[in-house]
Amino acid sequence: SLSQTTIGELASGEIRNVFVFCSLYVMQNSQKLIMDFNDELLNSGKKVKTGILFPTKDAKTVSSDYTENYVPMILKDFNMFGLPKTEKAKSFFGRNCDMLIIIDPSLGIHALGSSISTNAKYRVAPYQVIFKSFFNVLFKSGDAKDTNEYLCSIRNFLKHI
């Protein structure tokens, strides 16, 4: 369980490195929204890395057309408990991170594994009962179609930090 974070701690402006994690499905359906959100974070002086989970175990089926800020991952990058297993996944989630943002409510066990594996002080996810012990900021999000509303909730939260 995470320690509770006070508003005073949040307001200190200590968020510099943000990791965003989503599935390929959500990225394909909300790519412009997610890229615009990432650009807003970058323009506010934050470093942003986005992990994209592809629903495959075969790395050859994943495009290599990604910039260094977008890291494609496959199911083999995680163990059966959703914890990062490969060097690429361990490196992504093991880097110095102030905030982890899970964009996709369907990531399930991979979201939990990423939360356990990161040192992020602020862990943001779509509200699900199972996430309550692993994330300290939860926002309403129905499904991938609600990505815009969910990102707006995160934006509003970040304005108060």
mmCIF file of C-alpha atoms in Angstrom:
data_model
loop_
_atom_site.group_PDB
_atom_site.id
_atom_site.type_symbol
_atom_site.label_atom_id
_atom_site.label_comp_id
_atom_site.label_asym_id
_atom_site.label_seq_id
_atom_site.Cartn_x
_atom_site.Cartn_y
_atom_site.Cartn_z
ATOM 1 C CA SER A 1 0.000 0.000 0.000
ATOM 2 C CA LEU A 2 1.261 3.491 -0.828
ATOM 3 C CA SER A 3 1.848 6.132 1.771
ATOM 4 C CA GLN A 4 -0.669 8.924 1.594
ATOM 5 C CA THR A 5 0.541 12.077 -0.138
ATOM 6 C CA THR A 6 -0.517 15.443 1.230
ATOM 7 C CA ILE A 7 -1.600 18.333 -0.973
ATOM 8 C CA GLY A 8 1.383 20.300 0.360
ATOM 9 C CA GLU A 9 3.756 17.647 -0.963
ATOM 10 C CA LEU A 10 1.997 17.659 -4.326
ATOM 11 C CA ALA A 11 2.101 21.431 -4.541
ATOM 12 C CA SER A 12 5.861 21.581 -4.163
ATOM 13 C CA GLY A 13 6.318 21.234 -7.946
ATOM 14 C CA GLU A 14 8.542 18.201 -7.673
ATOM 15 C CA ILE A 15 7.113 16.374 -10.692
ATOM 16 C CA ARG A 16 9.766 16.418 -13.410
ATOM 17 C CA ASN A 17 9.718 12.913 -14.920
ATOM 18 C CA VAL A 18 6.419 11.424 -16.073
ATOM 19 C CA PHE A 19 5.861 7.915 -17.409
ATOM 20 C CA VAL A 20 2.690 7.221 -19.357
ATOM 21 C CA PHE A 21 1.615 3.618 -19.956
ATOM 22 C CA CYS A 22 -1.143 2.432 -22.287
ATOM 23 C CA SER A 23 -2.119 -0.400 -24.592
ATOM 24 C CA LEU A 24 -1.719 -0.314 -28.347
ATOM 25 C CA TYR A 25 -5.519 -0.305 -28.668
ATOM 26 C CA VAL A 26 -5.874 2.913 -26.664
ATOM 27 C CA MET A 27 -2.903 4.485 -28.447
ATOM 28 C CA GLN A 28 -4.424 3.698 -31.842
ATOM 29 C CA ASN A 29 -7.845 5.039 -30.859
ATOM 30 C CA SER A 30 -6.636 8.104 -28.961
ATOM 31 C CA GLN A 31 -3.210 8.792 -30.450
ATOM 32 C CA LYS A 32 -3.728 12.513 -31.048
ATOM 33 C CA LEU A 33 -5.170 13.029 -27.546
ATOM 34 C CA ILE A 34 -2.274 11.175 -25.917
ATOM 35 C CA MET A 35 0.384 12.879 -28.032
ATOM 36 C CA ASP A 36 -1.152 16.312 -27.335
ATOM 37 C CA PHE A 37 -1.244 15.480 -23.605
ATOM 38 C CA ASN A 38 2.407 14.428 -23.711
ATOM 39 C CA ASP A 39 3.315 17.618 -25.609
ATOM 40 C CA GLU A 40 1.578 19.707 -22.924
ATOM 41 C CA LEU A 41 3.650 17.952 -20.262
ATOM 42 C CA LEU A 42 6.841 18.475 -22.289
ATOM 43 C CA ASN A 43 6.008 22.159 -22.837
ATOM 44 C CA SER A 44 5.543 22.592 -19.090
ATOM 45 C CA GLY A 45 9.131 21.450 -18.554
ATOM 46 C CA LYS A 46 8.513 17.811 -17.714
ATOM 47 C CA LYS A 47 10.297 14.842 -19.266
ATOM 48 C CA VAL A 48 7.816 12.310 -20.639
ATOM 49 C CA LYS A 49 8.245 8.683 -21.699
ATOM 50 C CA THR A 50 5.333 6.625 -22.975
ATOM 51 C CA GLY A 51 5.267 2.835 -22.821
ATOM 52 C CA ILE A 52 2.913 1.139 -25.269
ATOM 53 C CA LEU A 53 1.941 -2.470 -24.604
ATOM 54 C CA PHE A 54 1.411 -4.478 -27.787
ATOM 55 C CA PRO A 55 -0.878 -7.539 -27.453
ATOM 56 C CA THR A 56 1.728 -9.919 -28.857
ATOM 57 C CA LYS A 57 4.642 -12.054 -27.714
ATOM 58 C CA ASP A 58 6.490 -11.693 -31.028
ATOM 59 C CA ALA A 59 8.740 -8.621 -31.157
ATOM 60 C CA LYS A 60 8.984 -8.936 -34.963
ATOM 61 C CA THR A 61 5.349 -7.861 -35.277
ATOM 62 C CA VAL A 62 6.038 -4.511 -33.576
ATOM 63 C CA SER A 63 6.951 -1.476 -35.646
ATOM 64 C CA SER A 64 10.294 0.138 -34.895
ATOM 65 C CA ASP A 65 9.037 3.566 -36.018
ATOM 66 C CA TYR A 66 8.991 5.079 -32.548
ATOM 67 C CA THR A 67 10.913 8.031 -31.179
ATOM 68 C CA GLU A 68 12.914 7.637 -27.990
ATOM 69 C CA ASN A 69 9.990 9.070 -26.007
ATOM 70 C CA TYR A 70 7.710 6.188 -27.070
ATOM 71 C CA VAL A 71 8.766 2.713 -25.940
ATOM 72 C CA PRO A 72 6.960 -0.273 -27.497
ATOM 73 C CA MET A 73 6.649 -3.299 -25.201
ATOM 74 C CA ILE A 74 5.246 -6.783 -25.751
ATOM 75 C CA LEU A 75 3.667 -9.360 -23.449
ATOM 76 C CA LYS A 76 7.002 -11.200 -23.141
ATOM 77 C CA ASP A 77 8.443 -8.081 -21.490
ATOM 78 C CA PHE A 78 6.343 -8.955 -18.404
ATOM 79 C CA ASN A 79 6.038 -12.062 -16.255
ATOM 80 C CA MET A 80 2.738 -13.794 -15.479
ATOM 81 C CA PHE A 81 2.170 -11.420 -12.557
ATOM 82 C CA GLY A 82 2.492 -8.334 -14.787
ATOM 83 C CA LEU A 83 5.902 -7.382 -13.420
ATOM 84 C CA PRO A 84 8.553 -6.149 -15.864
ATOM 85 C CA LYS A 85 10.764 -9.088 -16.834
ATOM 86 C CA THR A 86 13.037 -8.018 -19.689
ATOM 87 C CA GLU A 87 15.796 -5.445 -19.479
ATOM 88 C CA LYS A 88 13.761 -3.049 -21.660
ATOM 89 C CA ALA A 89 10.719 -3.145 -19.349
ATOM 90 C CA LYS A 90 12.807 -3.091 -16.157
ATOM 91 C CA SER A 91 14.752 -0.124 -17.515
ATOM 92 C CA PHE A 92 11.569 1.764 -18.467
ATOM 93 C CA PHE A 93 9.821 1.311 -15.115
ATOM 94 C CA GLY A 94 13.027 1.356 -13.084
ATOM 95 C CA ARG A 95 14.137 4.820 -14.182
ATOM 96 C CA ASN A 96 13.764 7.813 -11.943
ATOM 97 C CA CYS A 97 10.102 8.727 -12.204
ATOM 98 C CA ASP A 98 7.988 11.197 -10.267
ATOM 99 C CA MET A 99 4.599 10.286 -11.759
ATOM 100 C CA LEU A 100 3.265 7.155 -13.453
ATOM 101 C CA ILE A 101 0.076 7.648 -15.457
ATOM 102 C CA ILE A 102 -1.849 4.581 -16.572
ATOM 103 C CA ILE A 103 -4.127 5.688 -19.401
ATOM 104 C CA ASP A 104 -5.801 2.385 -20.152
ATOM 105 C CA PRO A 105 -8.243 0.745 -17.723
ATOM 106 C CA SER A 106 -7.827 -2.596 -19.539
ATOM 107 C CA LEU A 107 -4.114 -2.968 -18.670
ATOM 108 C CA GLY A 108 -5.099 -4.792 -15.482
ATOM 109 C CA ILE A 109 -2.242 -6.880 -14.160
ATOM 110 C CA HIS A 110 0.330 -4.987 -16.248
ATOM 111 C CA ALA A 111 -0.805 -1.724 -14.625
ATOM 112 C CA LEU A 112 -0.419 -3.288 -11.180
ATOM 113 C CA GLY A 113 3.010 -4.669 -12.088
ATOM 114 C CA SER A 114 4.164 -1.302 -13.389
ATOM 115 C CA SER A 115 2.958 0.409 -10.225
ATOM 116 C CA ILE A 116 4.849 -2.056 -8.037
ATOM 117 C CA SER A 117 8.005 -1.737 -10.166
ATOM 118 C CA THR A 118 8.314 2.017 -10.366
ATOM 119 C CA ASN A 119 9.620 4.394 -7.750
ATOM 120 C CA ALA A 120 7.041 7.021 -8.768
ATOM 121 C CA LYS A 121 5.711 8.982 -5.835
ATOM 122 C CA TYR A 122 2.479 9.752 -7.691
ATOM 123 C CA ARG A 123 0.683 6.859 -9.376
ATOM 124 C CA VAL A 124 -2.339 7.806 -11.445
ATOM 125 C CA ALA A 125 -4.818 5.325 -12.907
ATOM 126 C CA PRO A 126 -8.417 4.936 -14.014
ATOM 127 C CA TYR A 127 -10.567 4.021 -11.028
ATOM 128 C CA GLN A 128 -10.906 0.294 -10.421
ATOM 129 C CA VAL A 129 -11.400 -1.307 -7.020
ATOM 130 C CA ILE A 130 -8.338 -3.519 -7.519
ATOM 131 C CA PHE A 131 -6.162 -0.417 -8.132
ATOM 132 C CA LYS A 132 -6.987 1.239 -4.776
ATOM 133 C CA SER A 133 -3.994 -0.254 -2.947
ATOM 134 C CA PHE A 134 -1.495 0.354 -5.755
ATOM 135 C CA PHE A 135 -2.300 3.892 -6.957
ATOM 136 C CA ASN A 136 -2.697 7.059 -4.927
ATOM 137 C CA VAL A 137 -4.628 9.086 -7.535
ATOM 138 C CA LEU A 138 -7.625 7.444 -9.238
ATOM 139 C CA PHE A 139 -9.947 9.089 -11.765
ATOM 140 C CA LYS A 140 -13.202 7.933 -13.303
ATOM 141 C CA SER A 141 -12.789 6.413 -16.759
ATOM 142 C CA GLY A 142 -15.270 4.071 -18.391
ATOM 143 C CA ASP A 143 -13.270 2.676 -21.279
ATOM 144 C CA ALA A 144 -10.986 3.712 -24.128
ATOM 145 C CA LYS A 145 -13.702 5.985 -25.515
ATOM 146 C CA ASP A 146 -13.447 8.137 -22.385
ATOM 147 C CA THR A 147 -9.757 8.922 -22.870
ATOM 148 C CA ASN A 148 -10.417 12.636 -23.435
ATOM 149 C CA GLU A 149 -12.460 13.006 -20.234
ATOM 150 C CA TYR A 150 -9.854 11.030 -18.283
ATOM 151 C CA LEU A 151 -6.956 13.156 -19.594
ATOM 152 C CA CYS A 152 -8.936 16.306 -18.748
ATOM 153 C CA SER A 153 -9.243 15.048 -15.150
ATOM 154 C CA ILE A 154 -5.471 14.524 -15.026
ATOM 155 C CA ARG A 155 -4.863 17.995 -16.516
ATOM 156 C CA ASN A 156 -7.083 19.570 -13.865
ATOM 157 C CA PHE A 157 -5.239 17.651 -11.155
ATOM 158 C CA LEU A 158 -1.847 18.769 -12.506
ATOM 159 C CA LYS A 159 -2.946 22.425 -12.496
ATOM 160 C CA HIS A 160 -3.184 22.201 -8.712
ATOM 161 C CA ILE A 161 0.295 20.804 -8.276
#
